[in-house]
Amino acid sequence: MAQSTDDQQALRAPTGTHDILWPDSWRFEAVADRFRALVESAGYGLVQSPVFEYTAVFRKGIGEDNDVVGREMYEFVDRDGKMLALRPEGTASVVRAYVQHRPPLPWKAWYLAPLLRHERPQAARYRQHHQVGIEALGVADADLDVEVIWLANTFFSTLGLRDYSLRLGSMGDAACRPDYIALLLTYLDARRDELCPDHQARLATNPMRVLDCKRPECRAATEGVPRLFDHLCKPCRAHFARVQEGIGALGIAATLDHRLVRGFDYYTRTTFEFASGAIDAAQNALGGGGRYDGLVEILGGDPTPGVGFGIGVERVLIACEAESALPTAPPALDAFVVDVAGGDAARDLTAALRLAGLRADRAFDARSMKAQMKLADRSGAAVALIVGPKEIAQGTVLVRPLRAEATQRAVARENVVATLLAARVGEADA
Ligand code: HAM
């Protein structure tokens, strides 16, 4: 019986999600591997937290009046009647884990996590995306902000990306932000009718968000708005100056942007965002972050400063593709074993090759020589290791190059692994 469209739809990946199959998944892995190597070289350790939390973690941590919590969070009541939410971002979860376990400070954590937001799906904006990120807790020093920004910048540059830029802002702190908000409200109140309906409604609860609104009416109404930069208290001003000095000294160019308020309520002082010039402007944010000195306390811990960022892996992959920055194919196999003498040699030889750190595969199902050679060729392996009755009798393996113009030769079975290892070293030296 033919399936209805609804049935067919129900058996596909949900709207806004996608499968990542090989070899694309290899590029995903390559990005994650490079990130891990970089941040672990700077003293960050992996943290893994659940993909769902009690809803309060996000409602309290991120705040209520923002798109992520207010409109996009997947919330549900579980079978025990508990209110849970699928993790929409990493920071609140990591901070919750810190407060729960209280590891010694400073605590430097990194993560690779799937995140879920009920967004309007479009190119490069998904309902499940992945972020690599870091969160560093326990240090108020502006030089840690510099380290965090340097790590994000170095990650992009070592991937080979060139066409990206950094915007930098400061959100002030509890000492200076209230006075600024009062100033802002006076300014906006006089222009209330010129704002978009959404921000007219938000004016009372979250007036700073209007600065980030992309709608022309909000842009026009906020053209001459007072800038928080110009109203920072002395400690925030000194902090911001030190961050700018530090990233400048490390050769990172940044544009100051007083509109960079970002989408979460937990930010204090530094905020930053990296954007790619190589991908569609509507979704060009590669990653962003900032300082959140009040978040640990909000989630029940002692006052503890924090700073971090999240980088969208899918966005990075799109930028890499646009800039031809990351190799598209995984490293090829070293060898493909073709066994037409019963299969024992294929079983034992592939095990020995793999234990020696070589990349090896084989055919199954006792297929013909021709069929196995076809598979060997398709596998991309450098050589086929052929074992037939003659090789079994002689205790040899026939090494047939598949990619290079070289003649095949018989190698004693016990020397095959060493021969391939030597060839790999030779290639690396060449
Ligand atoms: P965010 O700006 O919401 O920050 O996300 C960070 C990055 O994740 C974005 O710049 C973008 O590359 C990617 N991203 C976000 N949403 C989507 C989506 N729907 N589809 C594809 N990619 C997406 C945070 O999440 C903060 N927790 C970052 C942070 C860490 N701040 C301090 N520490």
Short mmCIF file of C-alpha atoms and ligand atoms in Angstrom, two decimals:
data_model
loop_
_atom_site.label_atom_id
_atom_site.label_comp_id
_atom_site.label_asym_id
_atom_site.label_seq_id
_atom_site.Cartn_x
_atom_site.Cartn_y
_atom_site.Cartn_z
CA MET A 1 0.00 0.00 0.00
CA ALA A 2 1.36 3.43 -0.91
CA GLN A 3 2.41 5.58 2.04
CA SER A 4 0.71 8.94 2.56
CA THR A 5 2.84 12.08 2.28
CA ASP A 6 2.55 12.53 6.05
CA ASP A 7 3.86 9.01 6.67
CA GLN A 8 6.74 9.58 4.30
CA GLN A 9 7.50 12.90 5.97
CA ALA A 10 7.49 11.28 9.41
CA LEU A 11 10.28 8.95 8.32
CA ARG A 12 12.63 11.72 7.28
CA ALA A 13 14.98 13.80 9.45
CA PRO A 14 12.84 16.47 11.19
CA THR A 15 12.59 19.91 9.60
CA GLY A 16 15.66 22.00 10.31
CA THR A 17 17.91 19.02 11.08
CA HIS A 18 20.21 17.10 8.82
CA ASP A 19 22.27 13.95 8.71
CA ILE A 20 25.99 14.28 8.23
CA LEU A 21 27.22 11.33 6.22
CA TRP A 22 30.70 10.28 5.29
CA PRO A 23 32.80 11.90 3.80
CA ASP A 24 31.23 15.23 4.96
CA SER A 25 31.36 13.90 8.49
CA TRP A 26 35.12 13.66 8.09
CA ARG A 27 35.31 17.43 7.59
CA PHE A 28 33.17 17.84 10.70
CA GLU A 29 35.61 15.63 12.61
CA ALA A 30 38.59 17.52 11.22
CA VAL A 31 37.16 20.81 12.52
CA ALA A 32 36.44 19.27 15.93
CA ASP A 33 39.93 17.68 16.09
CA ARG A 34 41.67 20.94 15.34
CA PHE A 35 39.60 22.73 17.94
CA ARG A 36 40.36 20.11 20.57
CA ALA A 37 44.10 20.22 19.85
CA LEU A 38 44.16 24.02 20.04
CA VAL A 39 42.18 24.51 23.25
CA GLU A 40 43.79 21.57 25.03
CA SER A 41 47.15 23.18 24.24
CA ALA A 42 45.86 26.16 26.25
CA GLY A 43 44.82 24.14 29.31
CA TYR A 44 41.11 23.60 28.57
CA GLY A 45 39.62 20.17 29.36
CA LEU A 46 36.56 18.52 27.85
CA VAL A 47 33.27 18.87 29.71
CA GLN A 48 30.23 16.85 28.76
CA SER A 49 26.85 17.82 30.08
CA PRO A 50 23.41 16.38 29.33
CA VAL A 51 21.56 17.30 26.18
CA PHE A 52 18.57 18.23 28.37
CA GLU A 53 18.38 20.12 31.66
CA TYR A 54 15.68 21.22 34.04
CA THR A 55 14.10 24.21 32.32
CA ALA A 56 15.08 26.52 35.19
CA VAL A 57 18.77 26.27 34.21
CA PHE A 58 18.06 28.13 30.99
CA ARG A 59 15.19 30.31 32.18
CA LYS A 60 17.27 31.62 35.07
CA GLY A 61 20.66 31.49 33.35
CA ILE A 62 19.84 33.00 29.96
CA GLY A 63 16.85 35.10 31.07
CA GLU A 64 13.25 34.97 29.85
CA ASP A 65 13.06 37.90 27.49
CA ASN A 66 15.13 36.75 24.55
CA ASP A 67 14.44 34.73 21.40
CA VAL A 68 16.28 31.61 22.53
CA VAL A 69 14.30 31.07 25.74
CA GLY A 70 11.15 32.97 24.85
CA ARG A 71 10.52 31.52 21.41
CA GLU A 72 12.92 28.77 20.46
CA MET A 73 13.55 26.46 23.41
CA TYR A 74 12.16 22.93 23.15
CA GLU A 75 10.44 22.38 26.49
CA PHE A 76 8.54 19.35 27.64
CA VAL A 77 7.14 17.65 30.69
CA ASP A 78 8.74 14.22 31.12
CA ARG A 79 7.06 11.07 32.37
CA ASP A 80 7.81 12.09 35.98
CA GLY A 81 6.09 15.43 35.48
CA LYS A 82 9.39 17.38 35.47
CA MET A 83 9.82 20.44 33.21
CA LEU A 84 12.81 19.80 30.96
CA ALA A 85 14.36 21.66 28.05
CA LEU A 86 16.62 20.49 25.25
CA ARG A 87 19.87 22.42 25.59
CA PRO A 88 19.63 25.53 23.34
CA GLU A 89 23.16 26.77 24.15
CA GLY A 90 26.18 25.54 26.06
CA THR A 91 27.09 28.23 28.59
CA ALA A 92 24.25 27.82 31.11
CA SER A 93 24.70 24.01 31.10
CA VAL A 94 28.45 24.22 31.68
CA VAL A 95 28.03 26.76 34.46
CA ARG A 96 25.31 24.60 36.05
CA ALA A 97 27.79 21.67 35.99
CA TYR A 98 30.46 23.86 37.59
CA VAL A 99 28.11 24.97 40.38
CA GLN A 100 27.03 21.38 41.00
CA HIS A 101 30.55 19.87 41.15
CA ARG A 102 32.66 22.83 42.27
CA PRO A 103 35.96 21.87 40.61
CA PRO A 104 38.94 24.04 41.68
CA LEU A 105 39.28 27.47 40.08
CA PRO A 106 40.36 28.60 37.63
CA TRP A 107 38.32 26.09 35.66
CA LYS A 108 38.83 25.99 31.91
CA ALA A 109 36.40 23.79 30.00
CA TRP A 110 35.73 23.09 26.33
CA TYR A 111 32.83 21.30 24.65
CA LEU A 112 31.48 19.99 21.39
CA ALA A 113 27.73 19.85 21.71
CA PRO A 114 24.55 19.53 19.67
CA LEU A 115 22.21 22.42 20.47
CA LEU A 116 18.52 22.66 19.78
CA ARG A 117 16.50 25.74 18.96
CA HIS A 118 13.11 25.86 17.27
CA GLU A 119 14.29 28.39 14.69
CA ARG A 120 12.74 29.23 11.36
CA PRO A 121 14.88 26.90 9.24
CA GLN A 122 16.84 28.50 6.43
CA ALA A 123 20.27 28.18 4.89
CA ALA A 124 22.88 27.84 7.68
CA ARG A 125 20.22 28.19 10.42
CA TYR A 126 19.11 24.87 11.78
CA ARG A 127 16.97 23.47 14.57
CA GLN A 128 19.90 21.31 15.61
CA HIS A 129 23.37 22.70 15.17
CA HIS A 130 26.70 21.97 16.82
CA GLN A 131 29.03 24.26 18.64
CA VAL A 132 32.60 23.95 19.77
CA GLY A 133 33.12 26.28 22.68
CA ILE A 134 35.08 27.15 25.77
CA GLU A 135 34.07 28.52 29.16
CA ALA A 136 36.70 29.76 31.63
CA LEU A 137 35.59 30.42 35.19
CA GLY A 138 37.22 32.11 38.16
CA VAL A 139 39.33 34.83 36.52
CA ALA A 140 38.26 38.48 36.24
CA ASP A 141 41.48 39.57 34.49
CA ALA A 142 40.89 41.17 31.06
CA ASP A 143 43.85 39.18 29.74
CA LEU A 144 41.67 36.06 29.94
CA ASP A 145 39.18 37.74 27.60
CA VAL A 146 42.15 38.32 25.30
CA GLU A 147 43.17 34.65 25.54
CA VAL A 148 39.62 33.56 24.71
CA ILE A 149 39.37 35.87 21.69
CA TRP A 150 42.85 34.84 20.55
CA LEU A 151 41.85 31.16 20.68
CA ALA A 152 38.78 31.74 18.50
CA ASN A 153 40.80 33.83 16.06
CA THR A 154 43.62 31.27 15.94
CA PHE A 155 41.13 28.47 15.37
CA PHE A 156 39.74 30.24 12.29
CA SER A 157 43.14 31.20 10.93
CA THR A 158 44.68 27.74 11.38
CA LEU A 159 41.73 26.25 9.51
CA GLY A 160 42.86 28.45 6.64
CA LEU A 161 40.00 30.96 6.83
CA ARG A 162 40.95 34.50 5.80
CA ASP A 163 37.69 36.28 5.05
CA TYR A 164 36.31 36.97 8.50
CA SER A 165 36.12 39.88 10.89
CA LEU A 166 35.72 40.54 14.59
CA ARG A 167 33.37 42.95 16.32
CA LEU A 168 33.98 43.87 19.92
CA GLY A 169 31.73 45.49 22.50
CA SER A 170 31.23 46.03 26.21
CA MET A 171 27.98 45.55 28.10
CA GLY A 172 29.28 47.27 31.26
CA ASP A 173 28.36 45.82 34.63
CA ALA A 174 25.90 46.20 37.48
CA ALA A 175 27.58 49.47 38.47
CA CYS A 176 27.28 51.32 35.16
CA ARG A 177 24.62 49.56 33.12
CA PRO A 178 21.56 50.77 35.10
CA ASP A 179 22.53 54.43 34.57
CA TYR A 180 23.09 53.77 30.89
CA ILE A 181 19.72 52.02 30.58
CA ALA A 182 18.02 55.02 32.18
CA LEU A 183 19.70 57.25 29.56
CA LEU A 184 18.74 54.86 26.78
CA LEU A 185 15.13 54.72 27.94
CA THR A 186 14.83 58.48 27.94
CA TYR A 187 16.19 58.52 24.39
CA LEU A 188 13.96 55.67 23.17
CA ASP A 189 10.82 56.83 24.95
CA ALA A 190 10.87 59.96 22.82
CA ARG A 191 11.01 57.73 19.72
CA ARG A 192 8.82 54.86 20.87
CA ASP A 193 6.42 55.12 17.90
CA GLU A 194 9.29 54.87 15.42
CA LEU A 195 10.43 51.45 16.72
CA CYS A 196 9.30 48.12 15.29
CA PRO A 197 6.28 46.62 17.16
CA ASP A 198 8.46 43.92 18.72
CA HIS A 199 10.81 46.42 20.30
CA GLN A 200 8.07 48.79 21.35
CA ALA A 201 6.82 45.85 23.42
CA ARG A 202 10.28 45.00 24.74
CA LEU A 203 11.21 48.50 25.73
CA ALA A 204 10.16 48.08 29.35
CA THR A 205 11.76 44.66 29.87
CA ASN A 206 14.90 44.71 27.74
CA PRO A 207 15.58 48.08 26.11
CA MET A 208 19.17 47.25 25.08
CA ARG A 209 17.98 44.57 22.69
CA VAL A 210 16.68 47.27 20.35
CA LEU A 211 20.29 48.19 19.56
CA ASP A 212 20.72 44.84 17.86
CA CYS A 213 17.47 45.02 15.84
CA LYS A 214 18.10 44.77 12.10
CA ARG A 215 14.78 46.35 11.06
CA PRO A 216 15.24 49.68 9.25
CA GLU A 217 12.78 51.53 11.54
CA CYS A 218 14.75 50.53 14.68
CA ARG A 219 18.05 51.30 12.95
CA ALA A 220 16.85 54.77 12.00
CA ALA A 221 15.37 55.47 15.44
CA THR A 222 18.61 54.52 17.19
CA GLU A 223 20.95 56.36 14.84
CA GLY A 224 22.13 58.88 17.45
CA VAL A 225 21.55 56.72 20.52
CA PRO A 226 23.93 57.14 23.50
CA ARG A 227 26.65 54.50 23.35
CA LEU A 228 27.40 52.34 26.35
CA PHE A 229 31.13 52.66 25.58
CA ASP A 230 30.89 56.32 26.46
CA HIS A 231 29.16 55.61 29.79
CA LEU A 232 31.20 52.78 31.26
CA CYS A 233 32.29 53.04 34.89
CA LYS A 234 36.02 53.35 35.54
CA PRO A 235 36.73 49.62 36.16
CA CYS A 236 34.72 48.59 33.05
CA ARG A 237 36.51 51.24 30.99
CA ALA A 238 39.90 49.95 32.17
CA HIS A 239 38.86 46.36 31.45
CA PHE A 240 37.69 47.22 27.95
CA ALA A 241 40.86 49.20 27.24
CA ARG A 242 43.04 46.28 28.37
CA VAL A 243 41.11 43.85 26.11
CA GLN A 244 41.58 46.14 23.12
CA GLU A 245 45.25 46.62 23.92
CA GLY A 246 45.75 42.84 24.28
CA ILE A 247 44.13 41.77 21.07
CA GLY A 248 45.91 44.57 19.23
CA ALA A 249 49.25 43.41 20.64
CA LEU A 250 48.48 39.88 19.38
CA GLY A 251 47.78 41.20 15.90
CA ILE A 252 43.99 40.75 15.87
CA ALA A 253 41.99 43.48 14.17
CA ALA A 254 38.61 44.34 15.68
CA THR A 255 35.89 46.86 15.02
CA LEU A 256 34.23 48.36 18.08
CA ASP A 257 30.47 47.96 17.92
CA HIS A 258 28.23 49.49 20.55
CA ARG A 259 25.27 47.54 19.13
CA LEU A 260 26.81 44.17 19.98
CA VAL A 261 24.45 43.25 22.84
CA ARG A 262 24.08 39.58 21.76
CA GLY A 263 21.07 37.42 22.43
CA PHE A 264 21.50 36.35 26.05
CA ASP A 265 20.97 38.28 29.25
CA TYR A 266 24.01 36.92 31.08
CA TYR A 267 26.69 39.05 29.41
CA THR A 268 28.70 41.62 31.35
CA ARG A 269 31.61 43.68 30.04
CA THR A 270 33.24 42.11 26.95
CA THR A 271 31.13 40.79 24.06
CA PHE A 272 32.47 39.73 20.67
CA GLU A 273 31.36 38.12 17.45
CA PHE A 274 33.23 36.76 14.44
CA ALA A 275 31.51 37.01 11.05
CA SER A 276 32.46 35.44 7.75
CA GLY A 277 32.59 37.55 4.63
CA ALA A 278 32.38 34.40 2.51
CA ILE A 279 28.88 33.30 3.48
CA ASP A 280 25.39 34.76 3.16
CA ALA A 281 25.21 37.94 5.23
CA ALA A 282 21.97 36.91 6.98
CA GLN A 283 23.65 33.94 8.72
CA ASN A 284 27.29 34.92 8.66
CA ALA A 285 28.08 34.70 12.40
CA LEU A 286 30.78 32.09 12.83
CA GLY A 287 30.87 32.38 16.58
CA GLY A 288 30.43 34.70 19.48
CA GLY A 289 30.85 35.05 23.17
CA GLY A 290 31.80 37.25 26.02
CA ARG A 291 32.08 37.67 29.74
CA TYR A 292 29.32 36.67 32.16
CA ASP A 293 30.52 37.58 35.65
CA GLY A 294 27.08 37.17 37.26
CA LEU A 295 26.01 33.82 35.83
CA VAL A 296 27.55 31.47 38.39
CA GLU A 297 25.76 33.34 41.16
CA ILE A 298 22.47 33.34 39.25
CA LEU A 299 22.71 29.55 39.03
CA GLY A 300 23.34 29.16 42.76
CA GLY A 301 27.14 29.41 43.12
CA ASP A 302 29.41 31.91 44.82
CA PRO A 303 30.18 35.05 42.83
CA THR A 304 32.61 33.80 40.17
CA PRO A 305 33.60 35.54 36.96
CA GLY A 306 33.43 33.73 33.62
CA VAL A 307 34.16 34.23 29.95
CA GLY A 308 33.80 32.04 26.86
CA PHE A 309 32.53 31.61 23.33
CA GLY A 310 30.59 29.22 21.11
CA ILE A 311 31.46 28.60 17.46
CA GLY A 312 28.97 27.06 15.01
CA VAL A 313 30.60 23.99 13.45
CA GLU A 314 28.21 23.93 10.47
CA ARG A 315 28.86 27.63 9.82
CA VAL A 316 32.61 27.03 9.96
CA LEU A 317 32.25 24.19 7.45
CA ILE A 318 30.25 26.41 5.10
CA ALA A 319 32.91 29.13 5.37
CA CYS A 320 35.69 26.57 4.79
CA GLU A 321 33.92 25.34 1.68
CA ALA A 322 33.40 28.88 0.39
CA GLU A 323 37.09 29.66 0.96
CA SER A 324 38.36 26.19 -0.09
CA ALA A 325 40.04 26.14 3.29
CA LEU A 326 39.79 22.57 4.48
CA PRO A 327 40.70 19.44 2.51
CA THR A 328 37.48 17.80 1.36
CA ALA A 329 38.63 14.18 1.41
CA PRO A 330 39.76 12.10 4.36
CA PRO A 331 43.25 10.58 4.23
CA ALA A 332 43.23 7.55 1.95
CA LEU A 333 43.65 3.97 3.11
CA ASP A 334 47.20 2.65 3.16
CA ALA A 335 46.19 -0.78 1.93
CA PHE A 336 43.28 -2.88 0.74
CA VAL A 337 43.67 -6.63 1.21
CA VAL A 338 42.51 -8.79 -1.68
CA ASP A 339 42.31 -12.41 -0.58
CA VAL A 340 41.32 -15.08 -3.08
CA ALA A 341 42.67 -17.93 -0.98
CA GLY A 342 39.86 -18.45 1.52
CA GLY A 343 39.87 -15.28 3.64
CA ASP A 344 42.23 -16.19 6.51
CA ALA A 345 44.97 -13.92 5.20
CA ALA A 346 42.57 -11.01 4.80
CA ARG A 347 41.33 -11.49 8.37
CA ASP A 348 44.81 -11.74 9.89
CA LEU A 349 46.62 -9.21 7.71
CA THR A 350 44.07 -6.40 8.16
CA ALA A 351 44.23 -6.94 11.94
CA ALA A 352 48.06 -6.75 11.90
CA LEU A 353 48.05 -3.65 9.67
CA ARG A 354 45.51 -1.84 11.83
CA LEU A 355 47.36 -2.70 15.05
CA ALA A 356 50.48 -1.14 13.49
CA GLY A 357 48.53 2.11 12.95
CA LEU A 358 48.00 1.65 9.21
CA ARG A 359 44.64 2.31 7.57
CA ALA A 360 43.48 -0.90 6.01
CA ASP A 361 40.29 -2.43 4.66
CA ARG A 362 39.33 -5.62 2.86
CA ALA A 363 36.59 -7.34 0.88
CA PHE A 364 34.21 -9.94 2.33
CA ASP A 365 31.99 -12.71 0.99
CA ALA A 366 34.76 -14.55 -0.94
CA ARG A 367 34.23 -12.38 -4.00
CA SER A 368 36.09 -12.86 -7.27
CA MET A 369 39.54 -11.34 -7.84
CA LYS A 370 38.01 -8.89 -10.31
CA ALA A 371 35.30 -7.77 -7.87
CA GLN A 372 37.81 -7.38 -5.02
CA MET A 373 40.22 -5.37 -7.19
CA LYS A 374 37.33 -3.07 -8.13
CA LEU A 375 36.59 -2.47 -4.45
CA ALA A 376 40.31 -1.92 -3.77
CA ASP A 377 40.43 0.68 -6.49
CA ARG A 378 37.27 2.43 -5.27
CA SER A 379 38.57 2.49 -1.70
CA GLY A 380 41.32 4.95 -2.69
CA ALA A 381 43.96 2.74 -1.03
CA ALA A 382 47.59 3.31 -1.98
CA VAL A 383 48.23 -0.39 -2.56
CA ALA A 384 46.37 -3.65 -2.93
CA LEU A 385 47.84 -6.53 -0.92
CA ILE A 386 46.97 -9.58 -2.96
CA VAL A 387 46.96 -13.07 -1.51
CA GLY A 388 46.16 -16.07 -3.73
CA PRO A 389 47.03 -19.76 -3.50
CA LYS A 390 50.50 -19.07 -4.96
CA GLU A 391 51.31 -16.43 -2.31
CA ILE A 392 50.03 -18.72 0.45
CA ALA A 393 52.36 -21.46 -0.80
CA GLN A 394 55.32 -19.06 -0.98
CA GLY A 395 54.58 -17.21 2.26
CA THR A 396 54.39 -13.90 0.37
CA VAL A 397 51.98 -11.07 -0.38
CA LEU A 398 51.81 -9.29 -3.71
CA VAL A 399 52.03 -5.52 -3.18
CA ARG A 400 50.38 -3.79 -6.13
CA PRO A 401 50.48 0.04 -6.21
CA LEU A 402 47.08 1.46 -7.16
CA ARG A 403 47.83 5.16 -7.35
CA ALA A 404 51.46 5.40 -8.49
CA GLU A 405 53.26 4.22 -11.61
CA ALA A 406 55.27 1.46 -9.97
CA THR A 407 55.52 -2.25 -10.53
CA GLN A 408 54.08 -4.78 -8.19
CA ARG A 409 56.38 -6.94 -6.12
CA ALA A 410 56.17 -9.95 -3.85
CA VAL A 411 57.05 -9.27 -0.21
CA ALA A 412 57.55 -11.90 2.48
CA ARG A 413 54.36 -12.06 4.53
CA GLU A 414 56.17 -11.27 7.80
CA ASN A 415 57.68 -8.12 6.24
CA VAL A 416 54.49 -6.60 4.81
CA VAL A 417 53.62 -4.38 7.76
CA ALA A 418 57.20 -3.06 8.05
CA THR A 419 57.33 -2.42 4.28
CA LEU A 420 54.12 -0.36 4.34
CA LEU A 421 55.22 1.55 7.42
CA ALA A 422 58.54 2.37 5.70
CA ALA A 423 56.67 3.54 2.58
CA ARG A 424 54.56 5.86 4.73
CA VAL A 425 57.67 7.35 6.35
CA GLY A 426 59.20 7.75 2.87
CA GLU A 427 56.10 9.65 1.71
CA ALA A 428 56.18 11.90 4.73
CA ASP A 429 59.86 12.70 4.06
CA ALA A 430 59.32 13.34 0.35
P1 HAM B 1 25.32 32.10 19.90
O1 HAM B 1 25.75 33.39 19.28
O2 HAM B 1 23.87 31.89 20.10
O3 HAM B 1 26.11 32.02 21.29
O4 HAM B 1 25.86 30.89 19.06
C1 HAM B 1 27.21 30.76 18.74
C2 HAM B 1 27.34 30.37 17.27
O5 HAM B 1 26.61 29.17 17.00
C3 HAM B 1 26.78 31.37 16.28
O6 HAM B 1 27.69 32.41 16.04
C4 HAM B 1 26.57 30.50 15.05
O7 HAM B 1 27.82 30.27 14.38
C5 HAM B 1 26.14 29.18 15.67
N1 HAM B 1 24.67 29.04 15.65
C6 HAM B 1 23.78 29.55 16.53
N2 HAM B 1 22.52 29.21 16.20
C7 HAM B 1 22.61 28.47 15.07
C8 HAM B 1 21.65 27.81 14.23
N3 HAM B 1 20.35 27.85 14.49
N4 HAM B 1 22.11 27.11 13.15
C9 HAM B 1 23.43 27.05 12.87
N5 HAM B 1 24.38 27.65 13.63
C10 HAM B 1 23.98 28.35 14.72
C11 HAM B 1 25.93 31.06 22.22
O8 HAM B 1 25.30 30.06 22.04
C12 HAM B 1 26.67 31.36 23.51
N6 HAM B 1 26.43 30.24 24.44
C13 HAM B 1 28.16 31.55 23.24
C14 HAM B 1 28.96 31.80 24.47
C15 HAM B 1 29.74 30.90 25.12
N7 HAM B 1 29.02 32.92 25.17
C16 HAM B 1 29.82 32.75 26.21
N8 HAM B 1 30.25 31.52 26.20
#
